[in-house]
XYZ file of C-alpha atoms in Angstrom:
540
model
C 74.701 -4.596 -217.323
C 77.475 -6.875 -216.036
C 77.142 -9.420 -213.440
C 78.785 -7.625 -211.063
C 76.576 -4.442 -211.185
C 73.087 -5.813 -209.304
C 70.364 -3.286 -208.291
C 70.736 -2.456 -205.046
C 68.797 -4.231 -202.221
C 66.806 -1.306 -201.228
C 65.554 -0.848 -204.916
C 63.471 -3.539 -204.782
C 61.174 -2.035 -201.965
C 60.837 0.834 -203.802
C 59.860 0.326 -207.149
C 57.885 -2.430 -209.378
C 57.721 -2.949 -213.301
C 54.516 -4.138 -214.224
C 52.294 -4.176 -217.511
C 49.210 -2.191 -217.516
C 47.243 -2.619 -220.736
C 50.225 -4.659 -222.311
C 51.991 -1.157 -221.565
C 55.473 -1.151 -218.988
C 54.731 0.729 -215.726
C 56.883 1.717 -212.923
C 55.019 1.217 -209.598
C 55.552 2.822 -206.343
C 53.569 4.198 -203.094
C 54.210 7.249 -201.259
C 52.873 7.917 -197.747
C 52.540 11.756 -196.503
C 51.671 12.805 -192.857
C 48.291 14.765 -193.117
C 45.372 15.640 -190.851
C 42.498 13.633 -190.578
C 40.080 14.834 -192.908
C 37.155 16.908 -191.172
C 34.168 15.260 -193.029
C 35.560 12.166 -192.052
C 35.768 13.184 -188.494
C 32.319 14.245 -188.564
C 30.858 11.247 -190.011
C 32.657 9.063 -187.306
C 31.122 11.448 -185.202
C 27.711 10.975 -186.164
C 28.400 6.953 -186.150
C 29.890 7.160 -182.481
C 26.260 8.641 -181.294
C 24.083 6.268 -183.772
C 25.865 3.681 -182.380
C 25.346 4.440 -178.772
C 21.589 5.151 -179.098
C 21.401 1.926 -180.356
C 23.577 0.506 -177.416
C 21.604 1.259 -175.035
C 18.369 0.835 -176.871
C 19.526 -3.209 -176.158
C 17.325 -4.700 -173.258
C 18.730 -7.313 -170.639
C 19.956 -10.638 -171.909
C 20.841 -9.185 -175.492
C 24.569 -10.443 -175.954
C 24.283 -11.349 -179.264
C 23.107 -8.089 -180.216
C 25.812 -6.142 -178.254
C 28.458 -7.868 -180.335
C 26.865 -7.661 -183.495
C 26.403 -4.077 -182.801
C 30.146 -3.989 -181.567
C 31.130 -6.407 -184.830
C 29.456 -3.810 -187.640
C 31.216 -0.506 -185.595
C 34.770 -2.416 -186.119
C 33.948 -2.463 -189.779
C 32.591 1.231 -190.013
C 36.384 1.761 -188.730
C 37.917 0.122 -191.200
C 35.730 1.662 -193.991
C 37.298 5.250 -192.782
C 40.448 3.881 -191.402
C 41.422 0.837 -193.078
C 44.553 -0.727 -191.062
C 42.886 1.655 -187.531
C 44.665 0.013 -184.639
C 42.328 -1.516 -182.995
C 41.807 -4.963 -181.380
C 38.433 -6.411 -181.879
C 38.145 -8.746 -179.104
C 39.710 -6.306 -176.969
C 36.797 -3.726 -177.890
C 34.033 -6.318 -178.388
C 34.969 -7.114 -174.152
C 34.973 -3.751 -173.386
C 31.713 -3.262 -174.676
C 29.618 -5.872 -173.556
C 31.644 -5.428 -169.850
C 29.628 -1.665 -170.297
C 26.743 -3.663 -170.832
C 26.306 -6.110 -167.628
C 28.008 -2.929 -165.604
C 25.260 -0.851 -166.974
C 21.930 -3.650 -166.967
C 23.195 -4.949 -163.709
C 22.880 -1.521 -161.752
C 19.333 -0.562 -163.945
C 18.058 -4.170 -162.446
C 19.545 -2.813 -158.397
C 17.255 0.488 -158.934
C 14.343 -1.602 -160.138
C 14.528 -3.980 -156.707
C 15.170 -0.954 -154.945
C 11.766 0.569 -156.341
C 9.775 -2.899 -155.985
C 11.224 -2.976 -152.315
C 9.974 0.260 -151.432
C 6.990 0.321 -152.462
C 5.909 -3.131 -151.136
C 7.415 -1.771 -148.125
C 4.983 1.044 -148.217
C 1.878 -0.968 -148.198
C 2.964 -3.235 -145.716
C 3.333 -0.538 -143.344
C -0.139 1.799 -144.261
C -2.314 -1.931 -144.595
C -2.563 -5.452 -143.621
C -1.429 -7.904 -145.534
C -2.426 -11.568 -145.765
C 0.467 -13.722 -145.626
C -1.498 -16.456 -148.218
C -4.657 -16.305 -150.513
C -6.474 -19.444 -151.875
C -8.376 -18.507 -155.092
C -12.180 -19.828 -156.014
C -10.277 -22.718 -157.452
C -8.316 -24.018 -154.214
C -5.017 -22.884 -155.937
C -2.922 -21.227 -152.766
C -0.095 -18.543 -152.958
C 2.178 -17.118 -150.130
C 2.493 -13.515 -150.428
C 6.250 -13.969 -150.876
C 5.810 -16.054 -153.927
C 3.503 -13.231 -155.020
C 6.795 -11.199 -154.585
C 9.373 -13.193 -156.156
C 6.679 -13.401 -159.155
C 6.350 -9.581 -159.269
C 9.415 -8.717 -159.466
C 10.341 -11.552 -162.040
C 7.682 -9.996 -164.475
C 8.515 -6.601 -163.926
C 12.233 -7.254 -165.285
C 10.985 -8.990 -168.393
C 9.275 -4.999 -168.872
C 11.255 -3.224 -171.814
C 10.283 -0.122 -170.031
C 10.056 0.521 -166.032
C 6.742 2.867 -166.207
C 4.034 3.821 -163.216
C 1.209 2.456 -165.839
C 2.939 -0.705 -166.103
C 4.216 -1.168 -162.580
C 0.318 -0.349 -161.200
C -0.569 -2.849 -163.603
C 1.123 -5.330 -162.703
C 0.849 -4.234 -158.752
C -2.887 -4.623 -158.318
C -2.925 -7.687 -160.650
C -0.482 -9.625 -157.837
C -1.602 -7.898 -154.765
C -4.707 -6.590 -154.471
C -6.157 -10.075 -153.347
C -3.664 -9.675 -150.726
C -4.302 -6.168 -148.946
C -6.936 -6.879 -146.481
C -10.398 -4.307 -147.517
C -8.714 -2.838 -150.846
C -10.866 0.161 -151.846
C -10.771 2.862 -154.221
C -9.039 5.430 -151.727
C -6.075 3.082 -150.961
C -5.461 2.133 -154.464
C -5.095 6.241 -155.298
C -3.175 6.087 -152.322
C -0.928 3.031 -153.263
C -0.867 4.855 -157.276
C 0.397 8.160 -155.852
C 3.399 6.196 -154.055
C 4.298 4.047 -157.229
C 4.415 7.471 -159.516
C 7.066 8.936 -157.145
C 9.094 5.901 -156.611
C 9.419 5.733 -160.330
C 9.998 9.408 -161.183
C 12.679 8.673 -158.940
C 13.907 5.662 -160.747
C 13.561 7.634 -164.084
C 16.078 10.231 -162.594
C 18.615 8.296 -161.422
C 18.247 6.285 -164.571
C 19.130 9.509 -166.736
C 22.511 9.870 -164.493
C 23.367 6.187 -164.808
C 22.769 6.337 -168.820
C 24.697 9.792 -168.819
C 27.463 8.346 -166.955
C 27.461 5.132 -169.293
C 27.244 7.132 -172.878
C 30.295 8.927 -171.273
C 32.286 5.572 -170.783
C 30.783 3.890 -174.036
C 32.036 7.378 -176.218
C 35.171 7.712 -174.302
C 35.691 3.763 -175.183
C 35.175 4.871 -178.932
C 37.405 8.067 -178.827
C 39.948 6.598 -177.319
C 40.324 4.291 -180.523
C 40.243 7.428 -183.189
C 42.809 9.078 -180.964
C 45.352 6.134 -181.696
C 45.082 7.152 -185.288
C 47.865 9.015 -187.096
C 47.020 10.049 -190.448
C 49.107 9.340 -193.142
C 47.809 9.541 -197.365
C 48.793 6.702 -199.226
C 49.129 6.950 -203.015
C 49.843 4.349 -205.116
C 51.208 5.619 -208.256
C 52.721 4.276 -211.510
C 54.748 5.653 -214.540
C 54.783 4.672 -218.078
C 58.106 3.298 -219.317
C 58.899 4.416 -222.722
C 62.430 4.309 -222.487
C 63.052 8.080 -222.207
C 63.589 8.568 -218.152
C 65.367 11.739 -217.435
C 66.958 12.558 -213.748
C 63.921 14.868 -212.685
C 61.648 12.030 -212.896
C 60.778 11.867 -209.326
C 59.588 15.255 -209.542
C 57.842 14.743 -212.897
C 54.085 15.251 -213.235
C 53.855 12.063 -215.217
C 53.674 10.211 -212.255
C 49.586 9.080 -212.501
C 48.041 8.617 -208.831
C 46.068 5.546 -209.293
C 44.853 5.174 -205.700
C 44.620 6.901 -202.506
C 43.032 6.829 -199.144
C 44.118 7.696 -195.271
C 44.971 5.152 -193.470
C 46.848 5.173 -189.993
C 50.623 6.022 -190.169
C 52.655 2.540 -190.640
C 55.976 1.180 -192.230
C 54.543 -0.031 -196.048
C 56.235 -2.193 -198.057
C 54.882 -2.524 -202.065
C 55.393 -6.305 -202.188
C 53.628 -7.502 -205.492
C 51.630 -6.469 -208.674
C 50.021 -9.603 -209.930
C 48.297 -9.631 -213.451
C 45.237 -11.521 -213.558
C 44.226 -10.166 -217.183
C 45.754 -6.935 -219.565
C 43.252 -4.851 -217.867
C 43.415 -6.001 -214.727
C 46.172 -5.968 -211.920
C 46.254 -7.102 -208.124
C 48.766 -4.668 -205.768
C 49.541 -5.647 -202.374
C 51.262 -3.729 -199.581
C 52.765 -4.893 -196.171
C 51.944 -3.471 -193.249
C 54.515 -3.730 -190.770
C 53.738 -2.812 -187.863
C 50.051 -4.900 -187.896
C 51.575 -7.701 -190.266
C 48.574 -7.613 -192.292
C 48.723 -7.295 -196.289
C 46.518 -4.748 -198.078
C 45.397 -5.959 -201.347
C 44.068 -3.373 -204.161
C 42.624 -3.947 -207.278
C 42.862 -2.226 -210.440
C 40.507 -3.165 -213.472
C 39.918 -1.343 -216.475
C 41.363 1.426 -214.502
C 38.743 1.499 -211.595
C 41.105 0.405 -208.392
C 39.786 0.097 -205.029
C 41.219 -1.663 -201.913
C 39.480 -4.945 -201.351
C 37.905 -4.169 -197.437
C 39.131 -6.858 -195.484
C 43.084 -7.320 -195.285
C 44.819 -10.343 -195.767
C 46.356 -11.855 -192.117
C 49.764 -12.070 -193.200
C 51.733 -9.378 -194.377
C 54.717 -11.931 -195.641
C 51.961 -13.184 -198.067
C 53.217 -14.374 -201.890
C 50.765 -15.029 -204.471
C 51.800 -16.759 -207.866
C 51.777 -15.073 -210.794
C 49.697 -16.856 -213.221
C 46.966 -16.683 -210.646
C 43.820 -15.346 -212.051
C 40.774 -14.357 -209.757
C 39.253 -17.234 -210.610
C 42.011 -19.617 -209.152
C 44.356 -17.326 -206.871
C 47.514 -19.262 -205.583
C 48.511 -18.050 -202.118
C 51.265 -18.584 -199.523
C 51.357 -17.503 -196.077
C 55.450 -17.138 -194.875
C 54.604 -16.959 -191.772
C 52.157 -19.714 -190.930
C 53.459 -21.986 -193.876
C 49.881 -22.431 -195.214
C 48.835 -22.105 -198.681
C 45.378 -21.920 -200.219
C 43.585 -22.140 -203.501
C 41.086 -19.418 -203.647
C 38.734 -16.885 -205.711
C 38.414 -13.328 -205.845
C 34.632 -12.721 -205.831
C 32.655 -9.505 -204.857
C 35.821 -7.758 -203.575
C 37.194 -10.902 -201.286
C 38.904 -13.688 -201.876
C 36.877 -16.925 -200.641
C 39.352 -19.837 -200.303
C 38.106 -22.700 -201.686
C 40.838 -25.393 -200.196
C 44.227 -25.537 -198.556
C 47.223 -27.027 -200.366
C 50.712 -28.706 -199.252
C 53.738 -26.441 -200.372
C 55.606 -26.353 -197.376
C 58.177 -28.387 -196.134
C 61.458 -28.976 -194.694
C 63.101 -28.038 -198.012
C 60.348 -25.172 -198.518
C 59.976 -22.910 -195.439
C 59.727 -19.354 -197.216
C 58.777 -18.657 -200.246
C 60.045 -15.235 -202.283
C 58.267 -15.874 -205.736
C 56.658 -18.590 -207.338
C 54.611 -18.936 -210.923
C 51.557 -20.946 -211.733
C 50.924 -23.282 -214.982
C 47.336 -23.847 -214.681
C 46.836 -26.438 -217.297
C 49.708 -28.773 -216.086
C 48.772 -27.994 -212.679
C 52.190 -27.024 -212.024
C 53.694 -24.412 -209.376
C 57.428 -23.490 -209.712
C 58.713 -21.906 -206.498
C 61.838 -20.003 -205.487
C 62.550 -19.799 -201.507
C 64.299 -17.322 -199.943
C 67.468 -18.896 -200.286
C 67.562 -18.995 -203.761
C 66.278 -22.584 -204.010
C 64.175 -23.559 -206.614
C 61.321 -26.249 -206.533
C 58.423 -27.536 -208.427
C 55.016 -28.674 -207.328
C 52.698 -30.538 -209.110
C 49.323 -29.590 -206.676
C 47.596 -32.495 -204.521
C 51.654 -33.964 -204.961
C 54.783 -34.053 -203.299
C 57.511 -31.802 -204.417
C 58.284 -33.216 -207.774
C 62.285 -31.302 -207.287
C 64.363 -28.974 -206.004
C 67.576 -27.935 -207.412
C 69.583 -27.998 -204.300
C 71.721 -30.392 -205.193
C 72.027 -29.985 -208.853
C 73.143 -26.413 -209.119
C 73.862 -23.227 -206.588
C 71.405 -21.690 -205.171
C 71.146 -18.324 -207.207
C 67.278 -18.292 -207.910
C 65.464 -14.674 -207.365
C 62.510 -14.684 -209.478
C 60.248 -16.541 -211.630
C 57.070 -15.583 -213.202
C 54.014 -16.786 -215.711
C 52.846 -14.424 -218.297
C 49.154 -13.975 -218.434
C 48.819 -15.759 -221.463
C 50.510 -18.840 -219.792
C 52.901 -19.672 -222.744
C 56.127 -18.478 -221.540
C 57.896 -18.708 -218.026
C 60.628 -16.079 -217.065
C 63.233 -17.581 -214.771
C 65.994 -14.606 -212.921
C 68.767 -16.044 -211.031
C 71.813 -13.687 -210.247
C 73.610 -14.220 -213.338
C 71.465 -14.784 -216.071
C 67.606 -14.855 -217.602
C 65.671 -18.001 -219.198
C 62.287 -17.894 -221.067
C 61.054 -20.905 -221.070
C 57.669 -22.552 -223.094
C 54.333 -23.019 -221.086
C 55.448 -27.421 -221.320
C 59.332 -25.940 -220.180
C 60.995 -26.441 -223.055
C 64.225 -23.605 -223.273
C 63.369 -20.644 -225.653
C 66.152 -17.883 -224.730
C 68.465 -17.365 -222.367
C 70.793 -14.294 -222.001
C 73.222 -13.703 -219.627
C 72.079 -10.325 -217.962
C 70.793 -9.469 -214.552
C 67.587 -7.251 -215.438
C 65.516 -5.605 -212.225
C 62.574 -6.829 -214.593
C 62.243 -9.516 -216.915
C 58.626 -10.254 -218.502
C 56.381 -11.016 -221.019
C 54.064 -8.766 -222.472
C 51.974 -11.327 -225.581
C 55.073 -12.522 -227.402
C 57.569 -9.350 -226.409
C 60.056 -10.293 -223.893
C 60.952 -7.150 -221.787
C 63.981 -6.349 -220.068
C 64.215 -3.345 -217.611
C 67.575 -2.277 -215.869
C 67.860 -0.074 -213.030
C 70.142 1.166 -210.448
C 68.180 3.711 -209.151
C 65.101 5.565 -210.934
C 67.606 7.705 -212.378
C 69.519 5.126 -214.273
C 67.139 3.286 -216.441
C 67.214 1.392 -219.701
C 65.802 -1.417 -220.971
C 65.299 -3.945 -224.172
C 62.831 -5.503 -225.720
C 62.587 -8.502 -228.387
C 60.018 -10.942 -229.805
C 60.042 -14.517 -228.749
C 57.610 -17.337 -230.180
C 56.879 -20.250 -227.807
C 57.390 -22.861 -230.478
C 61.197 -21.632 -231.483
C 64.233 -20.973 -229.658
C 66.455 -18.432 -230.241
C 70.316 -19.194 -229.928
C 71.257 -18.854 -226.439
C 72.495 -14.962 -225.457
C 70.641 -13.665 -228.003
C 72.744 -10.482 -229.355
C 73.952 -9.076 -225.905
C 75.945 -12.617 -225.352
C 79.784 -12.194 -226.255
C 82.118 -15.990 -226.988
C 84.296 -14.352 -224.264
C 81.475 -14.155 -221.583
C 80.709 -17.933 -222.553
C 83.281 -19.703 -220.327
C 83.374 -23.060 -218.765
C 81.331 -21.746 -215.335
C 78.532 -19.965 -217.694
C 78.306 -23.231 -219.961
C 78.115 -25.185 -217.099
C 75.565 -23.530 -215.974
C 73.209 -23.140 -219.183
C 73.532 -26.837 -218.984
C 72.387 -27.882 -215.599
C 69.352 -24.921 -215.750
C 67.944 -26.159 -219.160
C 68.311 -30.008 -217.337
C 66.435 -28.487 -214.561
C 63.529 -27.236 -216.599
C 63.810 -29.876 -220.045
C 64.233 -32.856 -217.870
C 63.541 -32.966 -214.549
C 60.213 -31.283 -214.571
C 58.493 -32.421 -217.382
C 55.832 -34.835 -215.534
C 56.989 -37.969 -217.989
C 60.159 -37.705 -216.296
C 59.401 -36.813 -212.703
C 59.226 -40.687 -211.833
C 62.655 -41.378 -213.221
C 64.183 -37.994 -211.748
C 66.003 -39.688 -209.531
C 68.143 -42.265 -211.659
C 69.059 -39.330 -214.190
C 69.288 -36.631 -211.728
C 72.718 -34.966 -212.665
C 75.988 -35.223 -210.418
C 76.789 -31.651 -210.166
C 80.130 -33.020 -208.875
C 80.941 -34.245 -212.084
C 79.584 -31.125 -213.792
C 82.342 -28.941 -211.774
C 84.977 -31.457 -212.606
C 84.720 -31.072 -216.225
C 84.215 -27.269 -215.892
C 87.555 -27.037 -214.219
C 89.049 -29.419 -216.865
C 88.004 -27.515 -219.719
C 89.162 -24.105 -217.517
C 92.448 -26.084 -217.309
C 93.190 -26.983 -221.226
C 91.806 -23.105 -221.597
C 95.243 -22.194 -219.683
C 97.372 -24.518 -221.246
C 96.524 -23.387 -224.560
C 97.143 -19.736 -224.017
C 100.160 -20.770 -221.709
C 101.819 -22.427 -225.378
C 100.431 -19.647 -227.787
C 102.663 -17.236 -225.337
C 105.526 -19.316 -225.132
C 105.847 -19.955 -228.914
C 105.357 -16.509 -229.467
C-alpha cells in the first residue's frame, strides 16, 4: 500500500484490530431497532410499584430517604437501560416536590380533624380556659391545643385509638364534670372524624401513586430500544467479500440500551486475556466502557462522563491513564470491582495540548507519548512539564502511537510511514507503509491493511527489542528512499533517540534540530539528483 492510498476516514469508526489471546481480531458493534423485551418490562413493572409502596411508606420530614429511594430507582434504570434518558436531578425534584405536595395536604386533613373535633366539645361542654395542676404548674387551654396537635403529627399513623389517647390525656382536666357518658360521647365523634380522614386519605394516596407512576412511565416511554452487539472476527489472513455476512463473526456482548448514535472508539489491552472496549454515546456524551477477561465481558455499570474520553495504551487496571477532550482533565486511576476509582489528577493539557487522539504509556520511565488531533506529537514525563513536542522539528503527520502489553516496544503511525521503537526509544524498524493497524503481539510486529472489510491483507515479522533491523525492512525500495523520506527517517529517529531520552531532555533545547536547515539540504540533495540525470541524458 502506497502513500497515496489511505483508508478512508469513515473506516476508522467502523472497525478496530485488536489482539485477543495474542490472536488478531477485527472489532465492530452493530445496533438493531427491537422491542423492549417483555420480562424486562415486567420487572420494571414490578420495581415501579415496590418503589412506590415504599414512597409513601416515608413519614414527614424524611428527605433523605426520598432521595435515597429516588437515587437507588435511577440505578435500577440503568441496570435495564443502561444510557435511559433520564436526568437525575430533574427526577430526584420531581419526586421529593410529590412528597411535600403529598405530606403537606395529609398534615391540612389532620388540622382539619383536630379542629373539628375540639370544635365539637366546645360546643356539647364547658371548657376551662386554664388548669393549674397539684403542683402549681398552669396551662391555657390553647397551649393545650397547640401541644395536641404538635404530638399528634409526630404519630406515624392518624388512628381513633391514638387520637383518644392522646385527647383525654390533654383535655380531660379541661372539660368541666368529665364522666363516663361524655367520654363515649366525645369517642363516638373522634371514630367518625377519622373514618373520614382515612377516606379522603385513600383518594389523596390514589391520586398521588397516579402522579408518582405516571412520573416513572413517563421516563420508560422516552426509551427506544435498540440491541447492541459488540462483535469481533479472527484475522487469519483469508477474508473473502461475503465476510459481513459470514457466521464467523463471534457476538461477544450484547444488551438493550436506548437508541443512540455509537461510536467504537478504543480496545485497550490491559493483559493477553484481557481487553477494555469503549463506545461513545453521542447524543448523551457519555462513554460506555466494557470489559472482556478470559472471555467473560460485561459493561462496567456506571459510564464514563465524557464520551471524547482517550485512555493510553499501556494502561493496565492497575494504573489506567485517562484524558477527558472535553474538560482537558486527566486522571490516574484503577479499575477495581467493575469501576474505575481515580486515584489523582495529572497535568497533560496545555496550550500546545488541547485534544488528544492517542497516546501510549511507559510505566517504568514514567513516560506518556501523546499525539493531538492535529497530528502533533508530545511527550510527558508525569508530575512534569511537557518534556517536547515536535512542532517545530518536523510536520505534523502523527495519527497513532501505541505500547504493547509487554511494554518493550512502541509503535509510532504517521501518514507516511511506521516506527517500532524499544521500551528506552531506541529505533528498531521503520518501514515506509501506511497500515490501518500496526502492533505488537510478544515479539511479532503486525501489519493490517484495509480499505474496506472487503480489501484486507496484512504482514507480519519478528522484531527483538535489543536489535534493529535495517530501515524498510523488505517492502522498502532505493527508489522510494528519496531526499523528503530520508529527511524524514532522520528528524523522527532524533525525535525519539534524542530528544526524549530523559538524559537529554535538559539539553533539548541547545541540540534541538533546525528543521530549516533539514529542508535546505533535502532540496540540495533533490537538486544534484536532477543535475545528475539532466548530464546522463545529455551525454547519452
Amino acid at each position: 500500500m502506497d502513500a497515496e492510498s489511505q483508508p478512508p476516514a469513515e473506516i476508522f469508526s467502523i472497525y478496530l484490530v485488536h489482539p485477543y489471546h495474542r490472536i488478531n481480531y477485527i472489532w465492530r458493534i452493530r445496533s438493531v431497532k427491537e422491542d423492549f423485551p417483555k420480562e424486562r418490562s415486567l420487572a420494571l413493572d414490578g420495581v415501579t410499584m415496590s418503589f412506590t409502596q415504599e414512597f409513601f411508606a416515608q413519614g414527614r420530614n424524611q428527605h433523605d430517604n426520598i432521595k435515597r429511594l429516588g437515587k437507588d430507582l435511577i440505578s435500577t434504570f440503568h441496570r435495564f437501560v443502561s444510557n435511559i434518558p433520564i436526568n437525575d436531578n430533574e427526577f430526584l425534584n420531581q419526586l421529593e416536590n410529590e412528597y411535600n405536595i403529598f405530606h403537606s395536604k395529609v398534615q391540612d386533613m389532620q388540622i382539619e380533624k383536630i379542629n373539628e373535633v375540639l370544635e365539637y366539645i366546645s360546643k356539647r361542654y364547658i371548657l376551662k380556659k386554664e388548669y393549674r395542676s397539684f403542683f402549681g404548674i398552669r396551662s391555657t387551654l390553647d397551649e393545650k391545643k397547640a401541644h395536641f396537635a404538635e404530638r399528634m403529627f409526630m404519630q406515624k399513623v392518624f388512628t381513633a385509638d391514638i387520637f383518644k389517647e392522646e385527647f383525654f390525656s390533654h383535655f380531660s382536666d379541661f372539660i368541666a364534670g368529665i364522666d363516663e357518658q361524655m367520654k363515649r360521647n366525645i369517642s363516638d365523634n373522634i371514630e367518625i372524624k377519622i373514618r373520614e380522614f382515612a377516606r379522603n386519605f385513600e383518594i389523596l394516596m390514589s391520586e398521588k401513586k397516579n402522579v408518582i407512576i405516571k412520573i416513572i412511565t413517563d421516563i420508560r416511554s422516552k426509551v427506544d430500544p435498540i440491541r447492541l452487539s459488540v462483535m469481533k472476527y479472527e484475522y487469519n489472513g483469508d477474508l473473502d467479500a461475503e465476510i459481513q455476512q459470514k457466521t464467523q463473526w463471534e457476538i461477544v456482548y450484547e444488551d438493550i440500551i436506548n437508541n443512540e448514535e455509537l461510536d467504537l472508539k478504543q480496545i485497550i489491552g490491559f493483559a493477553d486475556d484481557f481487553v477494555l472496549i469503549t463506545i461513545g454515546l453521542k447524543k448523551s456524551l457519555r462513554l460506555m466502557i466494557i470489559t472482556s477477561k478470559n472471555y467473560v465481558t460485561r459493561a462496567l455499570p456506571n459510564f464514563f462522563p465524557d464520551n471524547n474520553t482517550v485512555i493510553a495504551s499501556g494502561s493496565n487496571e492497575h494504573c489506567t491513564i485517562l484524558m477527558q477532550n472535553t474538560l482537558n482533565r486527566a486522571f490516574i486511576g484503577c479499575l477495581s470491582d467493575d469501576r474505575f476509582i481515580i486515584s489523582k489528577e495529572i497535568t497533560i493539557y496545555s496550550e500546545i495540548v488541547k485534544e488528544i487522539s492517542s497516546a501510549a504509556y511507559i510505566q517504568s520511565n514514567k513516560e506518556l507519548f501523546i499525539i493531538n488531533t492535529s497530528g502533533n506529537f508530545s511527550a510527558i514525563k508525569l508530575g512534569e512539564k511537557p518534556l517536547s513536542d515536535s512542532r517545530h522539528v518536523v510536520p505534523t503527520t502523527y495519527r497513532n502511537i501505541s505500547a504493547s502489553l509487554c511494554q518493550r516496544f512502541i509503535v509510532l503511525i504517521s501518514i507516511s510511514e511506521v516506527y517500532v521503537f524499544s521500551y528506552n526509544l531506541q529505533l528498531i524498524y521503520q518501514e515506509y507503509t501506511i497500515p490501518y493497524y500496526a502492533g505488537m503481539r510478544g515479539n511479532k510486529f503486525d501489519q493490517i491493511f484495509m480499505t474496506s472489510i472487503n480489501d484486507i491483507s496484512g504482514s507480519t515479522i519478528e522484531l527483538d527489542a535489543e536489535k534493529r533491523i535495517p530501515i524498510g525492512g523488505s517492502q522498502i525500495t532505493m527508489s522510494r528512499i528519496d531526499a523528503e523520506y530520508r529527511r524524514t527517517i532522520r528528524l523522527a529517529a532524533d525525535i525519539f533517540s534524542v530528544m526524549l531520552r530523559d538524559q537529554n531532555f535538559a539539553q533539548h533545547e541547545s541540540k534541538r534540530i533546525n528543521p530549516r536547515t533539514e529542508v535546505e539540504e533535502a532540496k540540495e540533495e533533490e537538486k544534484e539528483e536532477r543535475n545528475k540525470r539532466e548530464e546522463e541524458r545529455k551525454n547519452k
